[in-house]
Amino acid sequence: AQTVTQSQPEMSVQEAETVTLSCTYDTSESNYYLFWYKQPPSRQMILVIRQEAYKQQNATENRFSVNFQKAAKSFSLKISDSQLGDTAMYFCAFMKPYNTDKLIFGTGTRLQVFP
Amino acid sequence: EPEVTQTPSHQVTQMGQEVILRCVPISNHLYFYWYRQILGQKVEFLVSFYNNEISEKSEIFDDQFSVERPDGSNFTLKIRSTKLEDSAMYFCASSEYGQLVITGELFFGEGSRLTVL
């Protein structure tokens, strides 16, 4: 069975600084998808970034980038130039493609951005 | 921007009572989901629904749970006889395509908090 672990329950960062959120996962699959979702306070969870395991290149979306280490089963999220609006709960998630559309989530990391 | 809406935002109920949580997915979406998060724990998959039937369900989704799309717009989760351990935040989600892989994006509602006393 697949598992996703986020070992940092809470993180904080000063505005304009860079922060990295950690995520590790366990699977025997060779092909899969990884996601970071963001849930601002009292708002919907939204997709931040996704990575296909068969792609070696790390995904990037503006200030958000990932460090995908397939052998180490690690998928960290780097937020550059942090903004107050980045304050949210961040969830790492795993999906095994084909025959399922079930996301497996980690417990989340609460990120606070300070002015 | 279209979004998934859920009602109620918070419901308090007595153990053994039936509860219906409602969701209005994004209008052109075809795949619907319920997830839940018990306080301090992981967000867990409950069920996926497509073409008016369940396509996948987890072991959590036992006979006490059911889903329905009664009128082509609402997507409901019914808990027949609530237990204390059903207390959680329930998230509805929808996607335009199945398996998430094409867009990689699941659109979530804000959640319905269920408290069972």
GROMACS .gro file of C-alpha atoms in nm:
model
  232
    1ALA     CA    1   0.000   0.000   0.000
    2GLN     CA    2   0.114   0.350  -0.073
    3THR     CA    3   0.184   0.596   0.208
    4VAL     CA    4   0.270   0.964   0.214
    5THR     CA    5   0.456   1.123   0.502
    6GLN     CA    6   0.495   1.490   0.581
    7SER     CA    7   0.723   1.517   0.882
    8GLN     CA    8   0.686   1.891   0.940
    9PRO     CA    9   0.350   1.971   1.102
   10GLU     CA   10   0.427   2.343   1.106
   11MET     CA   11   0.671   2.575   0.934
   12SER     CA   12   0.718   2.948   0.930
   13VAL     CA   13   0.902   3.183   0.699
   14GLN     CA   14   0.951   3.552   0.662
   15GLU     CA   15   0.804   3.730   0.364
   16ALA     CA   16   1.035   3.725   0.057
   17GLU     CA   17   1.235   3.434   0.196
   18THR     CA   18   1.246   3.078   0.063
   19VAL     CA   19   1.102   2.778   0.241
   20THR     CA   20   1.107   2.407   0.162
   21LEU     CA   21   0.836   2.164   0.269
   22SER     CA   22   0.927   1.797   0.287
   23CYS     CA   23   0.734   1.496   0.168
   24THR     CA   24   0.833   1.132   0.142
   25TYR     CA   25   0.629   0.847   0.008
   26ASP     CA   26   0.641   0.476  -0.020
   27THR     CA   27   0.534   0.276  -0.321
   28SER     CA   28   0.639  -0.021  -0.527
   29GLU     CA   29   0.503   0.137  -0.843
   30SER     CA   30   0.739   0.272  -1.106
   31ASN     CA   31   0.493   0.512  -1.261
   32TYR     CA   32   0.281   0.746  -1.053
   33TYR     CA   33   0.191   1.109  -0.996
   34LEU     CA   34   0.274   1.338  -0.708
   35PHE     CA   35   0.096   1.659  -0.615
   36TRP     CA   36   0.113   1.949  -0.377
   37TYR     CA   37  -0.220   2.099  -0.277
   38LYS     CA   38  -0.264   2.421  -0.083
   39GLN     CA   39  -0.553   2.495   0.152
   40PRO     CA   40  -0.568   2.859   0.269
   41PRO     CA   41  -0.761   2.923   0.591
   42SER     CA   42  -1.132   2.864   0.534
   43ARG     CA   43  -1.083   2.817   0.163
   44GLN     CA   44  -1.082   2.534  -0.086
   45MET     CA   45  -0.788   2.307  -0.141
   46ILE     CA   46  -0.624   2.398  -0.472
   47LEU     CA   47  -0.358   2.229  -0.680
   48VAL     CA   48  -0.019   2.396  -0.661
   49ILE     CA   49   0.199   2.169  -0.866
   50ARG     CA   50   0.221   1.815  -0.995
   51GLN     CA   51   0.500   1.582  -1.103
   52GLU     CA   52   0.487   1.272  -1.320
   53ALA     CA   53   0.729   1.009  -1.191
   54TYR     CA   54   0.850   0.920  -1.541
   55LYS     CA   55   0.971   1.276  -1.594
   56GLN     CA   56   1.315   1.346  -1.457
   57GLN     CA   57   1.278   1.721  -1.483
   58ASN     CA   58   1.147   1.886  -1.170
   59ALA     CA   59   0.815   2.066  -1.213
   60THR     CA   60   0.801   2.442  -1.171
   61GLU     CA   61   0.506   2.680  -1.142
   62ASN     CA   62   0.616   3.039  -1.098
   63ARG     CA   63   0.750   3.068  -0.740
   64PHE     CA   64   0.676   2.704  -0.665
   65SER     CA   65   0.913   2.425  -0.760
   66VAL     CA   66   0.970   2.069  -0.653
   67ASN     CA   67   1.275   1.860  -0.585
   68PHE     CA   68   1.175   1.513  -0.697
   69GLN     CA   69   1.416   1.240  -0.594
   70LYS     CA   70   1.266   0.918  -0.724
   71ALA     CA   71   1.523   0.681  -0.578
   72ALA     CA   72   1.489   0.840  -0.237
   73LYS     CA   73   1.109   0.865  -0.275
   74SER     CA   74   1.123   1.228  -0.181
   75PHE     CA   75   0.912   1.512  -0.318
   76SER     CA   76   0.979   1.847  -0.153
   77LEU     CA   77   0.814   2.178  -0.237
   78LYS     CA   78   1.017   2.496  -0.252
   79ILE     CA   79   0.841   2.829  -0.228
   80SER     CA   80   1.057   3.120  -0.335
   81ASP     CA   81   0.993   3.483  -0.250
   82SER     CA   82   0.728   3.384   0.003
   83GLN     CA   83   0.418   3.602   0.018
   84LEU     CA   84   0.163   3.652   0.293
   85GLY     CA   85  -0.093   3.481   0.069
   86ASP     CA   86   0.114   3.162   0.081
   87THR     CA   87  -0.001   3.111   0.440
   88ALA     CA   88  -0.193   2.785   0.421
   89MET     CA   89  -0.198   2.416   0.490
   90TYR     CA   90   0.005   2.229   0.229
   91PHE     CA   91  -0.074   1.867   0.145
   92CYS     CA   92   0.146   1.630  -0.046
   93ALA     CA   93  -0.046   1.364  -0.238
   94PHE     CA   94   0.024   1.052  -0.441
   95MET     CA   95  -0.172   0.887  -0.716
   96LYS     CA   96  -0.116   0.561  -0.893
   97PRO     CA   97  -0.237   0.601  -1.250
   98TYR     CA   98  -0.476   0.369  -1.429
   99ASN     CA   99  -0.755   0.181  -1.262
  100THR     CA  100  -0.785   0.435  -0.985
  101ASP     CA  101  -0.836   0.805  -0.938
  102LYS     CA  102  -0.779   0.801  -0.566
  103LEU     CA  103  -0.541   1.053  -0.414
  104ILE     CA  104  -0.343   0.947  -0.108
  105PHE     CA  105  -0.263   1.244   0.110
  106GLY     CA  106  -0.009   1.321   0.377
  107THR     CA  107  -0.109   1.483   0.706
  108GLY     CA  108  -0.018   1.830   0.585
  109THR     CA  109   0.223   2.107   0.681
  110ARG     CA  110   0.088   2.433   0.815
  111LEU     CA  111   0.293   2.720   0.671
  112GLN     CA  112   0.283   3.065   0.824
  113VAL     CA  113   0.438   3.354   0.634
  114PHE     CA  114   0.532   3.648   0.856
  115PRO     CA  115   0.572   4.008   0.736
  116GLU     CA  116  -1.428   3.130  -1.158
  117PRO     CA  117  -1.646   2.822  -1.114
  118GLU     CA  118  -1.607   2.641  -0.787
  119VAL     CA  119  -1.737   2.346  -0.592
  120THR     CA  120  -1.979   2.447  -0.318
  121GLN     CA  121  -2.075   2.245  -0.011
  122THR     CA  122  -2.355   2.273   0.240
  123PRO     CA  123  -2.380   2.286   0.532
  124SER     CA  124  -2.047   2.429   0.639
  125HIS     CA  125  -2.097   2.281   0.984
  126GLN     CA  126  -2.348   2.028   1.112
  127VAL     CA  127  -2.389   1.899   1.463
  128THR     CA  128  -2.588   1.580   1.507
  129GLN     CA  129  -2.665   1.317   1.765
  130MET     CA  130  -2.517   0.971   1.734
  131GLY     CA  131  -2.747   0.743   1.538
  132GLN     CA  132  -2.902   1.021   1.334
  133GLU     CA  133  -2.892   1.036   0.956
  134VAL     CA  134  -2.693   1.313   0.793
  135ILE     CA  135  -2.686   1.433   0.433
  136LEU     CA  136  -2.401   1.647   0.313
  137ARG     CA  137  -2.456   1.830  -0.013
  138CYS     CA  138  -2.222   1.935  -0.286
  139VAL     CA  139  -2.265   2.121  -0.611
  140PRO     CA  140  -1.975   2.025  -0.839
  141ILE     CA  141  -1.850   2.239  -1.125
  142SER     CA  142  -2.112   2.217  -1.396
  143ASN     CA  143  -1.918   2.049  -1.678
  144HIS     CA  144  -1.738   1.803  -1.452
  145LEU     CA  145  -1.818   1.436  -1.481
  146TYR     CA  146  -1.626   1.279  -1.193
  147PHE     CA  147  -1.714   1.335  -0.832
  148TYR     CA  148  -1.547   1.246  -0.507
  149TRP     CA  149  -1.582   1.255  -0.132
  150TYR     CA  150  -1.284   1.274   0.099
  151ARG     CA  151  -1.276   1.324   0.471
  152GLN     CA  152  -1.029   1.446   0.729
  153ILE     CA  153  -1.057   1.354   1.093
  154LEU     CA  154  -0.902   1.631   1.304
  155GLY     CA  155  -0.524   1.602   1.303
  156GLN     CA  156  -0.521   1.310   1.064
  157LYS     CA  157  -0.476   1.258   0.692
  158VAL     CA  158  -0.723   1.350   0.425
  159GLU     CA  159  -0.871   1.013   0.328
  160PHE     CA  160  -1.047   0.903   0.011
  161LEU     CA  161  -1.401   0.780   0.060
  162VAL     CA  162  -1.558   0.731  -0.281
  163SER     CA  163  -1.551   0.828  -0.646
  164PHE     CA  164  -1.858   0.849  -0.867
  165TYR     CA  165  -1.903   0.858  -1.241
  166ASN     CA  166  -2.193   0.804  -1.476
  167ASN     CA  167  -2.435   0.766  -1.186
  168GLU     CA  168  -2.250   0.489  -1.015
  169ILE     CA  169  -1.968   0.437  -0.771
  170SER     CA  170  -1.643   0.375  -0.954
  171GLU     CA  171  -1.426   0.319  -0.649
  172LYS     CA  172  -1.469   0.322  -0.273
  173SER     CA  173  -1.244   0.280   0.026
  174GLU     CA  174  -1.282   0.044   0.317
  175ILE     CA  175  -1.413   0.338   0.520
  176PHE     CA  176  -1.713   0.364   0.288
  177ASP     CA  177  -1.922   0.090   0.443
  178ASP     CA  178  -2.295   0.026   0.429
  179GLN     CA  179  -2.365   0.329   0.645
  180PHE     CA  180  -2.252   0.554   0.363
  181SER     CA  181  -2.418   0.621   0.032
  182VAL     CA  182  -2.382   0.873  -0.248
  183GLU     CA  183  -2.627   1.004  -0.496
  184ARG     CA  184  -2.659   1.254  -0.775
  185PRO     CA  185  -3.033   1.307  -0.751
  186ASP     CA  186  -3.093   1.591  -0.994
  187GLY     CA  187  -2.794   1.631  -1.224
  188SER     CA  188  -2.642   1.912  -1.023
  189ASN     CA  189  -2.618   1.806  -0.658
  190PHE     CA  190  -2.394   1.529  -0.534
  191THR     CA  191  -2.480   1.406  -0.187
  192LEU     CA  192  -2.316   1.195   0.080
  193LYS     CA  193  -2.552   1.027   0.322
  194ILE     CA  194  -2.447   0.874   0.650
  195ARG     CA  195  -2.733   0.655   0.761
  196SER     CA  196  -2.665   0.621   1.132
  197THR     CA  197  -2.382   0.843   1.249
  198LYS     CA  198  -2.118   0.728   1.492
  199LEU     CA  199  -1.886   0.937   1.707
  200GLU     CA  200  -1.595   0.842   1.482
  201ASP     CA  201  -1.772   0.996   1.181
  202SER     CA  202  -1.687   1.339   1.320
  203ALA     CA  203  -1.463   1.492   1.054
  204MET     CA  204  -1.436   1.748   0.779
  205TYR     CA  205  -1.589   1.609   0.462
  206PHE     CA  206  -1.460   1.739   0.132
  207CYS     CA  207  -1.640   1.710  -0.198
  208ALA     CA  208  -1.437   1.731  -0.518
  209SER     CA  209  -1.494   1.711  -0.890
  210SER     CA  210  -1.287   1.678  -1.203
  211GLU     CA  211  -1.357   1.716  -1.569
  212TYR     CA  212  -1.179   1.394  -1.655
  213GLY     CA  213  -1.130   1.077  -1.463
  214GLN     CA  214  -0.802   0.954  -1.324
  215LEU     CA  215  -0.684   1.311  -1.278
  216VAL     CA  216  -0.398   1.249  -1.512
  217ILE     CA  217  -0.500   1.474  -1.794
  218THR     CA  218  -0.526   1.796  -1.600
  219GLY     CA  219  -0.386   1.668  -1.273
  220GLU     CA  220  -0.640   1.880  -1.098
  221LEU     CA  221  -0.914   1.792  -0.860
  222PHE     CA  222  -1.139   2.084  -0.760
  223PHE     CA  223  -1.235   2.076  -0.395
  224GLY     CA  224  -1.511   2.241  -0.197
  225GLU     CA  225  -1.443   2.419   0.133
  226GLY     CA  226  -1.564   2.122   0.330
  227SER     CA  227  -1.850   2.038   0.564
  228ARG     CA  228  -1.757   1.989   0.925
  229LEU     CA  229  -1.961   1.714   1.088
  230THR     CA  230  -1.970   1.687   1.464
  231VAL     CA  231  -2.137   1.380   1.611
  232LEU     CA  232  -2.231   1.402   1.979
   0.00000   0.00000   0.00000
